[in-house]
Coordinates of C-alpha atoms and ligand atoms in Angstrom, one line a residue:
M1 CA 56.5 98.6 -41.2
T2 CA 58.1 100.5 -44.1
P3 CA 60.6 98.7 -46.3
E4 CA 63.3 101.2 -45.1
R5 CA 62.7 100.4 -41.4
A6 CA 62.7 96.6 -42.2
A7 CA 66.1 97.1 -44.0
E8 CA 67.4 99.0 -41.1
L9 CA 66.4 96.3 -38.7
T10 CA 68.1 93.7 -40.9
R11 CA 71.3 95.7 -40.9
Q12 CA 71.1 96.0 -37.1
A13 CA 70.4 92.3 -36.6
Q14 CA 73.4 91.3 -38.8
A15 CA 75.5 93.8 -36.8
T16 CA 74.3 92.2 -33.6
L17 CA 75.4 88.7 -34.6
R18 CA 78.7 90.0 -35.9
A19 CA 79.3 91.9 -32.6
N20 CA 78.4 88.8 -30.5
D21 CA 80.6 86.5 -32.7
R22 CA 83.6 85.1 -30.8
G23 CA 85.2 83.5 -33.9
G24 CA 82.9 80.5 -34.5
Y25 CA 80.4 80.7 -31.7
T26 CA 78.0 83.5 -30.8
V27 CA 77.5 84.7 -27.2
P28 CA 73.8 85.5 -26.4
T29 CA 74.9 89.0 -25.4
A30 CA 78.1 90.4 -24.1
G31 CA 78.6 90.6 -20.3
L32 CA 75.5 88.9 -19.1
Y33 CA 76.1 85.7 -21.1
P34 CA 79.7 85.5 -22.2
F35 CA 79.8 81.8 -23.3
Q36 CA 78.0 79.6 -25.8
W37 CA 74.5 78.4 -24.7
D38 CA 72.9 75.3 -26.2
W39 CA 69.4 76.4 -27.4
D40 CA 70.6 80.0 -28.0
A41 CA 73.2 78.6 -30.4
A42 CA 70.6 76.5 -32.3
V43 CA 68.3 79.5 -32.8
T44 CA 71.1 81.9 -33.5
A45 CA 72.3 79.7 -36.4
L46 CA 68.9 80.4 -38.0
G47 CA 69.9 84.0 -38.1
W48 CA 73.4 83.3 -39.6
I49 CA 71.9 81.2 -42.4
A50 CA 70.1 84.2 -43.7
F51 CA 73.3 86.1 -44.5
D52 CA 76.4 83.9 -43.9
E53 CA 75.7 80.3 -44.6
L54 CA 79.2 78.9 -43.8
R55 CA 79.2 80.7 -40.5
A56 CA 75.8 79.3 -39.6
W57 CA 77.0 75.7 -39.8
E58 CA 80.1 76.7 -37.7
E59 CA 77.8 77.6 -34.8
F60 CA 76.8 73.9 -34.5
R61 CA 80.4 72.7 -35.0
W62 CA 81.5 74.8 -32.0
L63 CA 78.5 73.7 -29.9
L64 CA 79.4 70.0 -30.5
K65 CA 82.9 70.6 -29.1
G66 CA 81.1 70.5 -25.8
Q67 CA 79.3 67.2 -26.5
W68 CA 80.1 64.3 -24.2
N69 CA 81.2 61.1 -25.8
G70 CA 81.1 57.6 -24.4
G71 CA 79.9 56.2 -21.1
A72 CA 76.4 56.6 -19.5
Q73 CA 76.1 60.2 -20.8
D74 CA 77.1 59.5 -24.4
G75 CA 75.5 62.1 -26.6
F76 CA 74.8 64.7 -23.9
I77 CA 75.0 68.3 -25.1
P78 CA 75.5 70.7 -22.2
H79 CA 73.5 73.9 -21.8
I80 CA 76.7 76.0 -21.6
V81 CA 80.0 75.4 -23.3
F82 CA 82.8 77.5 -21.7
H83 CA 85.1 78.1 -24.7
Q84 CA 86.9 80.9 -22.9
R85 CA 87.3 82.4 -19.5
A86 CA 85.1 85.3 -18.3
D87 CA 84.3 86.6 -14.9
S88 CA 81.1 88.4 -15.7
Y89 CA 78.9 85.3 -15.3
F90 CA 77.9 83.1 -12.4
P91 CA 78.1 80.0 -12.3
G92 CA 81.3 79.5 -14.2
P93 CA 83.0 76.2 -15.0
G94 CA 84.6 75.7 -11.5
E95 CA 81.1 75.8 -9.9
W96 CA 79.8 73.0 -12.2
G97 CA 82.8 70.9 -11.3
L98 CA 83.7 70.3 -14.9
E99 CA 86.7 72.6 -15.3
H100 CA 88.9 69.6 -16.3
L101 CA 86.9 69.1 -19.6
S102 CA 88.2 70.5 -22.8
P103 CA 86.2 72.7 -23.3
P104 CA 84.7 72.9 -19.8
T105 CA 80.9 72.6 -19.8
S106 CA 77.9 72.6 -17.5
S107 CA 76.2 69.4 -16.4
I108 CA 72.7 69.9 -17.6
S109 CA 71.2 70.3 -21.0
Q110 CA 68.6 72.6 -22.6
P111 CA 65.6 72.3 -25.0
P112 CA 66.8 70.0 -27.9
L113 CA 65.8 72.2 -30.9
H114 CA 68.8 71.2 -33.0
A115 CA 67.4 68.9 -35.6
T116 CA 64.5 71.2 -36.4
M117 CA 66.8 74.2 -36.7
L118 CA 69.1 72.2 -38.9
R119 CA 66.2 71.2 -41.1
W120 CA 65.0 74.8 -41.4
M121 CA 68.6 75.8 -42.2
W122 CA 68.9 73.1 -44.9
Q123 CA 65.6 74.3 -46.5
R124 CA 66.9 77.9 -46.5
A125 CA 70.5 77.2 -47.6
S126 CA 71.4 78.1 -51.2
D127 CA 74.8 76.3 -51.1
K128 CA 73.3 72.8 -50.9
A129 CA 76.6 71.1 -51.4
A130 CA 78.2 72.8 -48.4
A131 CA 75.0 72.2 -46.4
T132 CA 75.0 68.5 -47.2
G133 CA 78.7 68.1 -46.2
R134 CA 78.0 69.8 -42.8
L135 CA 74.9 67.8 -42.1
R136 CA 76.8 64.6 -42.7
E137 CA 79.0 65.5 -39.8
L138 CA 76.3 67.1 -37.6
L139 CA 73.3 64.8 -37.8
P140 CA 74.8 61.6 -36.3
A141 CA 76.0 63.7 -33.3
I142 CA 72.5 65.2 -32.9
A143 CA 70.9 61.7 -33.2
R144 CA 73.1 60.6 -30.3
H145 CA 71.9 63.7 -28.3
N146 CA 68.2 62.9 -28.9
A147 CA 68.9 59.3 -27.9
W148 CA 70.6 60.6 -24.7
W149 CA 67.4 62.4 -23.8
Y150 CA 65.2 59.3 -24.2
R151 CA 67.7 57.0 -22.5
T152 CA 68.8 59.1 -19.5
R153 CA 65.8 61.4 -19.0
D154 CA 63.2 58.6 -19.4
P155 CA 64.8 55.5 -18.0
Q156 CA 61.4 53.8 -17.5
N157 CA 60.3 54.4 -21.1
T158 CA 57.2 56.3 -20.0
G159 CA 57.2 58.4 -23.2
L160 CA 57.7 61.6 -21.2
V161 CA 61.3 62.8 -20.8
M162 CA 62.0 64.6 -17.6
S163 CA 64.0 67.8 -16.8
V164 CA 66.1 67.8 -13.7
H165 CA 66.9 71.5 -13.3
P166 CA 64.9 74.7 -14.1
W167 CA 67.8 75.9 -16.2
E168 CA 67.5 72.6 -18.2
T169 CA 64.0 73.7 -19.3
G170 CA 65.5 76.9 -20.7
R171 CA 62.5 78.8 -19.2
D172 CA 64.3 79.1 -15.8
N173 CA 61.8 80.8 -13.5
A174 CA 58.5 80.0 -15.2
P175 CA 55.8 79.8 -12.5
A176 CA 55.4 76.1 -13.4
W177 CA 58.6 75.4 -11.5
D178 CA 57.7 77.3 -8.3
A179 CA 56.1 74.4 -6.4
P180 CA 58.7 71.7 -7.5
L181 CA 61.5 74.1 -6.7
A182 CA 60.1 75.1 -3.3
R183 CA 60.8 71.5 -2.2
V184 CA 64.5 71.8 -3.1
P185 CA 66.6 73.1 -0.2
R186 CA 68.5 76.4 -0.4
A187 CA 72.2 76.3 -0.9
T188 CA 73.9 77.6 2.3
R189 CA 77.4 78.2 0.8
P190 CA 78.4 81.7 -0.2
Y191 CA 78.3 82.6 -3.9
R192 CA 77.9 85.9 -5.8
R193 CA 75.4 86.3 -8.6
R194 CA 76.6 88.3 -11.5
D195 CA 73.4 88.7 -13.6
T196 CA 72.2 91.7 -11.6
D197 CA 75.4 93.5 -12.4
H198 CA 74.0 93.7 -15.9
V199 CA 70.2 93.7 -15.7
D200 CA 67.8 95.3 -13.2
G201 CA 67.1 92.7 -10.6
R202 CA 63.3 93.2 -11.0
Q203 CA 63.6 91.7 -14.5
R204 CA 65.7 88.6 -13.2
P205 CA 64.9 85.6 -11.1
T206 CA 64.7 86.1 -7.3
Q207 CA 67.4 85.4 -4.8
D208 CA 65.3 82.4 -3.4
F209 CA 65.3 80.9 -6.9
Y210 CA 69.1 81.2 -7.2
D211 CA 69.7 79.6 -3.7
R212 CA 67.7 76.6 -4.8
V213 CA 69.1 76.2 -8.3
V214 CA 72.7 76.5 -6.9
Y215 CA 71.7 73.6 -4.5
L216 CA 70.7 71.5 -7.5
M217 CA 73.9 72.3 -9.4
D218 CA 75.9 71.2 -6.3
F219 CA 73.7 68.0 -6.0
M220 CA 74.7 66.9 -9.5
R221 CA 78.4 67.5 -8.9
E222 CA 78.2 65.5 -5.7
A223 CA 76.3 62.7 -7.5
N224 CA 79.2 62.6 -9.8
F225 CA 76.9 63.5 -12.7
D226 CA 75.5 59.9 -12.6
P227 CA 72.3 60.1 -14.7
V228 CA 70.8 57.1 -13.0
V229 CA 71.1 58.8 -9.5
I230 CA 69.9 62.1 -10.9
A231 CA 66.8 60.6 -12.6
H232 CA 66.0 58.5 -9.5
D233 CA 66.9 60.8 -6.5
G234 CA 67.1 64.3 -8.0
P235 CA 65.1 66.7 -5.8
F236 CA 63.7 68.5 -8.9
R237 CA 62.2 66.2 -11.5
V238 CA 59.5 67.6 -13.9
V239 CA 58.0 66.7 -17.3
D240 CA 58.3 70.0 -19.1
A241 CA 55.7 69.8 -21.9
A242 CA 57.8 72.2 -24.0
I243 CA 60.8 69.9 -23.9
V244 CA 58.6 66.9 -24.7
F245 CA 57.2 68.8 -27.7
I246 CA 60.5 70.2 -28.9
L247 CA 62.2 66.8 -28.7
H248 CA 59.3 65.1 -30.5
R249 CA 59.4 67.6 -33.3
A250 CA 63.2 67.4 -33.5
T251 CA 63.3 63.7 -33.7
R252 CA 60.8 63.7 -36.5
D253 CA 62.9 66.3 -38.4
L254 CA 66.1 64.4 -37.7
L255 CA 64.6 61.2 -39.2
A256 CA 63.2 63.1 -42.2
L257 CA 66.5 64.9 -42.9
A258 CA 68.6 61.8 -42.5
D259 CA 66.3 60.0 -45.0
E260 CA 66.4 62.8 -47.5
L261 CA 70.2 63.0 -47.5
S262 CA 70.8 59.3 -47.0
I263 CA 72.7 59.9 -43.8
T264 CA 73.1 56.8 -41.5
I265 CA 71.8 57.2 -38.0
D266 CA 70.6 54.7 -35.4
R267 CA 66.9 54.9 -36.2
P268 CA 65.1 52.2 -34.3
P269 CA 65.4 53.7 -30.8
L270 CA 64.3 57.0 -32.1
V271 CA 61.3 55.6 -34.0
A272 CA 60.2 53.7 -30.8
A273 CA 60.6 56.8 -28.7
L274 CA 58.3 58.8 -31.0
A275 CA 55.6 56.2 -30.6
R276 CA 55.9 56.1 -26.8
A277 CA 55.7 59.9 -26.7
E278 CA 52.6 60.1 -28.8
A279 CA 50.8 57.6 -26.6
A280 CA 51.9 59.5 -23.4
V281 CA 51.3 63.2 -24.4
P282 CA 47.5 63.1 -23.5
R283 CA 48.6 62.7 -19.8
L284 CA 49.8 66.3 -20.0
W285 CA 46.4 67.8 -20.9
S286 CA 44.9 70.1 -18.3
E287 CA 41.2 70.4 -18.6
S288 CA 41.1 73.4 -16.2
L289 CA 43.7 75.3 -18.1
G290 CA 42.6 74.2 -21.6
L291 CA 46.3 73.7 -22.2
F292 CA 49.0 71.1 -22.2
A293 CA 50.7 71.5 -18.8
N294 CA 53.7 70.2 -16.9
L295 CA 54.0 67.3 -14.6
D296 CA 55.7 67.2 -11.2
L297 CA 57.3 63.7 -11.1
V298 CA 58.2 63.9 -7.4
N299 CA 54.5 64.0 -6.4
G300 CA 53.0 62.8 -9.6
Q301 CA 50.7 65.8 -10.0
L302 CA 50.0 68.0 -13.0
I303 CA 51.2 71.5 -12.4
E304 CA 48.2 73.8 -13.0
Q305 CA 50.1 77.0 -14.0
P306 CA 49.2 78.8 -17.3
V307 CA 52.6 79.0 -19.0
H308 CA 53.1 79.2 -22.7
G309 CA 55.3 76.1 -23.3
G310 CA 52.1 74.1 -23.9
F311 CA 51.4 76.1 -27.0
L312 CA 54.3 74.2 -28.7
S313 CA 51.9 71.3 -29.2
W314 CA 51.1 72.4 -32.8
Y315 CA 54.8 72.6 -33.5
A316 CA 55.1 69.0 -32.3
G317 CA 52.1 68.0 -34.4
V318 CA 50.0 66.8 -31.4
A319 CA 47.7 69.8 -30.8
S320 CA 44.2 69.6 -29.4
A321 CA 41.4 71.7 -30.9
A322 CA 40.4 73.0 -27.5
Q323 CA 43.8 74.7 -27.1
A324 CA 43.2 77.1 -30.0
A325 CA 40.4 78.7 -28.0
T326 CA 42.8 79.1 -25.0
L327 CA 45.4 80.7 -27.1
S328 CA 42.9 83.1 -28.6
A329 CA 41.8 84.1 -25.1
W330 CA 45.4 84.7 -24.1
L331 CA 46.1 86.8 -27.2
A332 CA 43.0 88.9 -26.7
Q333 CA 44.3 90.0 -23.3
A334 CA 47.9 90.7 -24.5
P335 CA 48.6 93.8 -26.6
F336 CA 51.8 92.1 -27.6
G337 CA 51.6 88.3 -27.5
V338 CA 52.5 85.6 -26.6
P339 CA 53.0 86.3 -22.9
S340 CA 55.0 83.5 -21.2
T341 CA 52.4 83.4 -18.4
R342 CA 48.7 84.2 -19.0
I343 CA 48.0 87.9 -18.2
G344 CA 45.8 88.0 -15.1
A345 CA 47.1 84.8 -13.6
A346 CA 48.3 85.2 -10.0
S347 CA 51.8 84.2 -11.0
F348 CA 52.0 86.7 -13.9
E349 CA 54.8 89.3 -13.6
R350 CA 55.1 91.5 -16.7
H351 CA 58.8 92.4 -16.3
R352 CA 60.3 89.3 -14.7
Y353 CA 62.1 87.0 -17.2
W354 CA 60.0 83.9 -17.9
R355 CA 57.0 84.9 -15.7
G356 CA 55.2 87.1 -18.2
P357 CA 57.5 88.6 -20.9
V358 CA 57.3 87.7 -24.5
W359 CA 60.3 85.9 -26.1
Q360 CA 60.7 86.2 -29.9
H361 CA 62.1 82.7 -30.5
M362 CA 59.2 81.1 -28.7
N363 CA 56.8 83.2 -30.8
L364 CA 58.6 81.9 -33.9
L365 CA 58.2 78.3 -32.9
I366 CA 54.6 78.6 -31.8
E367 CA 53.7 80.5 -35.0
A368 CA 55.4 77.9 -37.2
G369 CA 53.4 75.1 -35.6
L370 CA 50.2 77.0 -36.0
R371 CA 50.8 77.7 -39.6
E372 CA 51.6 74.1 -40.4
A373 CA 48.4 73.0 -38.6
G374 CA 46.3 75.4 -40.7
E375 CA 45.6 77.8 -37.8
A376 CA 46.3 80.8 -40.0
A377 CA 44.5 83.5 -37.9
L378 CA 46.4 82.6 -34.7
A379 CA 49.7 82.4 -36.6
D380 CA 49.0 85.8 -38.2
S381 CA 48.3 87.4 -34.9
I382 CA 51.5 86.2 -33.4
Q383 CA 53.4 87.3 -36.5
A384 CA 51.9 90.8 -36.2
S385 CA 52.8 91.0 -32.5
S386 CA 56.3 89.8 -33.1
I387 CA 56.9 92.3 -35.9
A388 CA 55.4 95.2 -33.8
L389 CA 57.8 94.3 -31.0
F390 CA 60.9 94.3 -33.3
E391 CA 59.8 97.6 -34.8
R392 CA 59.1 99.3 -31.4
S393 CA 61.9 97.9 -29.3
G394 CA 64.7 96.3 -31.4
F395 CA 66.5 93.2 -30.3
H396 CA 66.1 92.8 -26.5
E397 CA 66.2 89.5 -24.7
Y398 CA 62.5 89.7 -23.9
Y399 CA 59.6 92.2 -23.9
D400 CA 56.8 93.5 -21.7
P401 CA 53.6 92.0 -23.2
I402 CA 51.5 95.0 -22.2
D403 CA 53.5 98.0 -23.5
G404 CA 56.0 96.2 -25.7
S405 CA 59.1 97.8 -24.1
G406 CA 62.3 95.8 -24.2
L407 CA 63.6 94.0 -21.1
G408 CA 66.6 92.0 -20.0
G409 CA 69.8 91.9 -22.1
T410 CA 70.2 94.2 -25.1
Q411 CA 71.6 93.3 -28.6
F412 CA 70.5 89.8 -28.1
S413 CA 71.6 87.1 -30.5
W414 CA 68.5 84.8 -30.7
T415 CA 66.2 87.8 -30.9
A416 CA 68.2 89.2 -33.9
A417 CA 68.2 85.8 -35.4
S418 CA 64.4 85.5 -35.1
W419 CA 64.1 88.7 -37.1
L420 CA 66.6 87.6 -39.8
F421 CA 64.9 84.2 -40.2
R422 CA 61.6 85.9 -40.8
Q423 CA 62.9 87.9 -43.8
Ligands
DGY1 C1 71.0 82.2 -16.7 O1 72.1 82.2 -16.1 O2 70.1 83.0 -16.5 C2 70.7 81.2 -17.7 O3 69.4 81.2 -18.2 C3 71.0 79.8 -17.2 O4 71.3 79.1 -18.2

């Protein structure tokens, strides 16, 4: 890429974040996602830190306005914070049954990237005094969130936290969730999706998927959001390898950053959780896929679907050597890697959301892990694909791994942030 084209992309990426800024928090994209999303916010802050440091820390401050404090769910950060009203999205706050909160929120979480993103922001920040001040406020809240994951999503201390809704995994309609979700009844009440007002339905989850995830949302409301009931009786309970890896990495980063800045957090439960996770992760290894896989907790079986969340094991610092060969084989098939499902798998769909397309923030995390683990050739290959996609198609929500065309929402915040953080 020429330096001129790179500079133009940087200008466009900054303009994308400015256009999606709602005065302290960033919407993922106008219309399709008009609120603040949890893991989007954490990644988007990485983009802000590259050109407006004070604004970057604000993103987290706004996200934490939605954090729940006290009671059984103390520390919970919801996957959506509804800072304002908007009719362009379903399901809104009334559907979740949490309209009375201020601000209203959803009742499930999302991949807990926060501490890692904060550590990367700290490393990048030039105003260390401002950064230290912000981290003193933010880190104790994030520590309570990580503790929430271990306490409520792994009540038996197995070392493997569960996810109770496909939206909680952040990779909504990944083929790994097909079989566990097929067991969940379909909602029978009327509702109207809004996503297909904005994006071609062939790039979005199916109607069958929506009927079942709406049922799960209603189940949580009817269970009065009781985490004990949800973890025991929830009709959808999976161990998502990506969440296990993201949480593991985040807790290590949290402890390291708190140490470095002498910030007091409740360490012993987090240290114990790290040890339990390290002992348990080998249970997720799938010999037949050559990849860390996901576990269906309702029937106790490993889900043998080739989805890319397992490639976050390097990022978590727990990779196996065999997995490098698997990733090489996936990349050899994909003109633009990393596809979210292996090309050629029966469940692969090149245009449909998390069933094949490439996501830039996932590339960024997978690549970072590979680089740290000394897998330079694989990391370079992902970096080259990522840059080629930015150059070819700009800042889409996701991309076709075969021809590199942009898919889903446009002017997408975390995609723009993934570019800015690479500069
Ligand atoms: C959506 O609505 O598609 C989101 O991914 C759910 O959080």
